[in-house]
Coordinates of C-alpha atoms in Angstrom, one line a residue:
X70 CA 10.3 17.9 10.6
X71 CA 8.1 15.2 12.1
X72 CA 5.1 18.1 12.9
X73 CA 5.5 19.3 9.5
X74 CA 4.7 15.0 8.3
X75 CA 1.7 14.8 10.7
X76 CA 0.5 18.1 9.6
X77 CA 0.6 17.1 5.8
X78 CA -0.4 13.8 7.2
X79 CA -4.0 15.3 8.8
X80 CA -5.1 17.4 6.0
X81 CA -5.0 14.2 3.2
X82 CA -6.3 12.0 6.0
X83 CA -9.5 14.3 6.4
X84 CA -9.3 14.5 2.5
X85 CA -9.2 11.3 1.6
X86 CA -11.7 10.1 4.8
X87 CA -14.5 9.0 1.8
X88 CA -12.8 10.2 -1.8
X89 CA -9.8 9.9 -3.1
X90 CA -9.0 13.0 -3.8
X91 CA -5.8 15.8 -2.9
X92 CA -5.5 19.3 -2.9
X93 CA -2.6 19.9 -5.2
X94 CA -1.5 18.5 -8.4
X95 CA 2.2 17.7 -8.6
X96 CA 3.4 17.2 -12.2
X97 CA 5.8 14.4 -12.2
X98 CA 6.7 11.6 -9.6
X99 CA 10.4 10.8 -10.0
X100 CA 10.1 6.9 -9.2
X101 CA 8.4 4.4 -11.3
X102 CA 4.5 3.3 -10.6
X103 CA 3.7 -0.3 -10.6
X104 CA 0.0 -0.7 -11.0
X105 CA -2.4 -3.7 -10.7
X106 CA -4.6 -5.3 -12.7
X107 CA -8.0 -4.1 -11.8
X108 CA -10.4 -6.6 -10.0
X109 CA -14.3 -6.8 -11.0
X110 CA -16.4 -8.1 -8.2
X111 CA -20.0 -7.5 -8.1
X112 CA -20.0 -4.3 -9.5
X113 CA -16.9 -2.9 -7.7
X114 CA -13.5 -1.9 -9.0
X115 CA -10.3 -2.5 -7.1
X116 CA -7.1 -1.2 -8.5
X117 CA -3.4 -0.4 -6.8
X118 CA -0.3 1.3 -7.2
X119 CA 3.0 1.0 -5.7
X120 CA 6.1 3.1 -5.7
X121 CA 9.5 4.0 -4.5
X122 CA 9.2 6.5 -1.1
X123 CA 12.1 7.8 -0.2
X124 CA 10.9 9.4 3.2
X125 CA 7.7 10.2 4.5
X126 CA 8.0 13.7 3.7
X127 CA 7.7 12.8 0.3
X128 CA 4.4 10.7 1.0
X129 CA 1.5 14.2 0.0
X130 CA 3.5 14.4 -3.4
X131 CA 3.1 11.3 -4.3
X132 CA -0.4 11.1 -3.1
X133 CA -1.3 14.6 -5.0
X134 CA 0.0 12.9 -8.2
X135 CA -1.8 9.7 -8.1
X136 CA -4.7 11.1 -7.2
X137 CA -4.5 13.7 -10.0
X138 CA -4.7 11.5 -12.7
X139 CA -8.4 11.2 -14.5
X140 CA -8.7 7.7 -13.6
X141 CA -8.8 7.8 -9.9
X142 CA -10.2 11.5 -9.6
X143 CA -13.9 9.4 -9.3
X144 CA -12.6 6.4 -6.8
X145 CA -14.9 5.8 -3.7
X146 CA -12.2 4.9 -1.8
X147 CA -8.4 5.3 -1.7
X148 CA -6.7 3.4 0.9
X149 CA -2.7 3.3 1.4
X150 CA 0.0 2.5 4.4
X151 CA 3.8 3.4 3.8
X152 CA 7.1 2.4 5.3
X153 CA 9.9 4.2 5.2
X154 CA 13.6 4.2 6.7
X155 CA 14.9 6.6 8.9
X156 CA 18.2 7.5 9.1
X157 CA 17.8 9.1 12.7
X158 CA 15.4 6.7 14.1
X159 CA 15.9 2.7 14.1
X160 CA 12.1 2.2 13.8
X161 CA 10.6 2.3 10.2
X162 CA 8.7 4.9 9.9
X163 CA 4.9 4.3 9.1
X164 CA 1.7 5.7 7.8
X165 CA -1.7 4.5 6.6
X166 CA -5.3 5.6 6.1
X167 CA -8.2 3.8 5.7
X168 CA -10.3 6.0 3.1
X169 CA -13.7 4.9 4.5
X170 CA -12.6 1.0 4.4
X171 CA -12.7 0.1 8.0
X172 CA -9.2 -1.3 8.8
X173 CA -7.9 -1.8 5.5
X174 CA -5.1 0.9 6.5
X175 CA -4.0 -1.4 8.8
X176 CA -4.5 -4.5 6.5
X177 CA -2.3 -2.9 4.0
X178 CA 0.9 -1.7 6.8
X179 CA 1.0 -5.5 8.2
X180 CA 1.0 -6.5 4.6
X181 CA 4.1 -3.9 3.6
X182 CA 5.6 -5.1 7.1
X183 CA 5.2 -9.2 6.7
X184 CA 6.6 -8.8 2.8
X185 CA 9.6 -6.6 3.9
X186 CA 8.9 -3.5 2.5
X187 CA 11.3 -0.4 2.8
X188 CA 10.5 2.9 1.5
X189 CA 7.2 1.5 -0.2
X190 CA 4.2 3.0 -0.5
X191 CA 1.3 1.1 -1.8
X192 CA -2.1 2.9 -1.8
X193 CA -5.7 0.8 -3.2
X194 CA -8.0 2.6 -4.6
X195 CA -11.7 1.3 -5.0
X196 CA -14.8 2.0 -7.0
X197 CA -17.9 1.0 -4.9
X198 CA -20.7 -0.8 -7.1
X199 CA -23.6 -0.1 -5.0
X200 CA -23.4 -4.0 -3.8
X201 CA -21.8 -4.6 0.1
X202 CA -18.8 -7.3 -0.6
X203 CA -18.5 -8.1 3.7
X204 CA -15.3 -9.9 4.3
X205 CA -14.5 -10.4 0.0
X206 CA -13.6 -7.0 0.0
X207 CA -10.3 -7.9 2.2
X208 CA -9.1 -10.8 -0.3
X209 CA -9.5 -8.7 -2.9
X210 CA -7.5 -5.5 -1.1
X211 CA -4.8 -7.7 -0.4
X212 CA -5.0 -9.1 -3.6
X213 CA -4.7 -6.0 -5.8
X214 CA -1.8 -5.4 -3.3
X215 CA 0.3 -8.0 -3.4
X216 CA 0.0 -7.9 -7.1
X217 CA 1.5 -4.2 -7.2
X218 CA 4.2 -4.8 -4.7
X219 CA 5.1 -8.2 -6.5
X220 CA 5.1 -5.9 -9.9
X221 CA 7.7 -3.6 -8.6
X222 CA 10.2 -5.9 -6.7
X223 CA 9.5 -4.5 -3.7
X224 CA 8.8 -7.4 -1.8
X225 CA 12.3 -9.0 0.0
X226 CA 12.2 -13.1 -0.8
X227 CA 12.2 -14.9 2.0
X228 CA 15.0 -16.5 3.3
X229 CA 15.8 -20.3 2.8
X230 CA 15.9 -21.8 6.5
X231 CA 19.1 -23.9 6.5
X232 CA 19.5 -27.3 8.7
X233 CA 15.4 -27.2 8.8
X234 CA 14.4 -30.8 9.1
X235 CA 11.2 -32.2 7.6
X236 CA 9.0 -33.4 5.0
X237 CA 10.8 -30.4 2.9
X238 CA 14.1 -31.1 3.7
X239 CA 15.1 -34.4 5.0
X240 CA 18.2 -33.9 5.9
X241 CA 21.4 -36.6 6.8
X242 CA 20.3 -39.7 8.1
X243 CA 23.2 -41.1 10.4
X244 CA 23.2 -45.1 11.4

């Protein structure tokens, strides 16, 4: 199973290296979609998507869908990172790419990781403009990001620490 994953795997990494684009056109994915709202910065686009994965099997359907619809058929880039559970394994298990976005693979699977995430997949997709954004371009990855993940729920709240003493919580004063 796990050969048949990295083969999959390979292929959309060389195909998505620069464009974001797949080979085959799924019709329907069965979870919801939770986009962003795009972000305009000096003449680039940056848009996500996050969704429901149930196992990283699943993870080249998903991407042939997404990537088949008109709007991202012409993105520059097309960045993701995925978590899933499995069943067999206690590790998560993960995936990313950085679609010709040095390190924002990697950006995206510590985000999915520090937020929680389980069987998530969140891919960015970006429109270059023609003008170099240096570090921006990670605020706004992130950005787009968190928005779609915060859109679907998908981030776990973080816990309340109890009997944590300070400025935030005082706690009992005894004489």
């Amino acid at each position: 199973m796990q050969v048949i994953v990295n083969y999959f795997l390979s292929k959309f990494r060389l195909l998505t290296s620069t464009y974001c684009v797949g080979t085959a056109t799924a019709s329907e994915w069965p979870h919801d979609i939770y986009a962003s709202s795009r972000i305009s910065d000096r003449k680039s686009i940056f848009l996500a998507h996050a969704s429901t994965l149930p196992n990283a099997t699943s993870f080249p359907s998903f991407l042939a869908y997404l990537t088949s619809l008109p709007t991202l058929k012409r993105a520059t880039h097309c960045m993701y990172a995925y978590r899933t559970s499995d069943l067999l394994a206690s590790q998560p298990v993960l995936g990313q790419n950085d679609g010709g976005e040095s390190g924002s693979g990697d950006r995206l699977a510590r985000l999915l990781e520090l937020a929680g995430c389980e069987n998530t997949v969140v891919v960015v997709s970006r429109w270059y403009g023609g003008v170099h954004l240096g570090s921006d371009r990670w605020r706004l990855i992130s950005s787009v990001a968190n928005e779609a993940l915060s859109l679907g729920g998908f981030k776990r709240p973080k816990p309340q620490s109890e009997g944590k003493k300070g400025p935030a919580n005082p706690g009992k004063r005894h004489k």
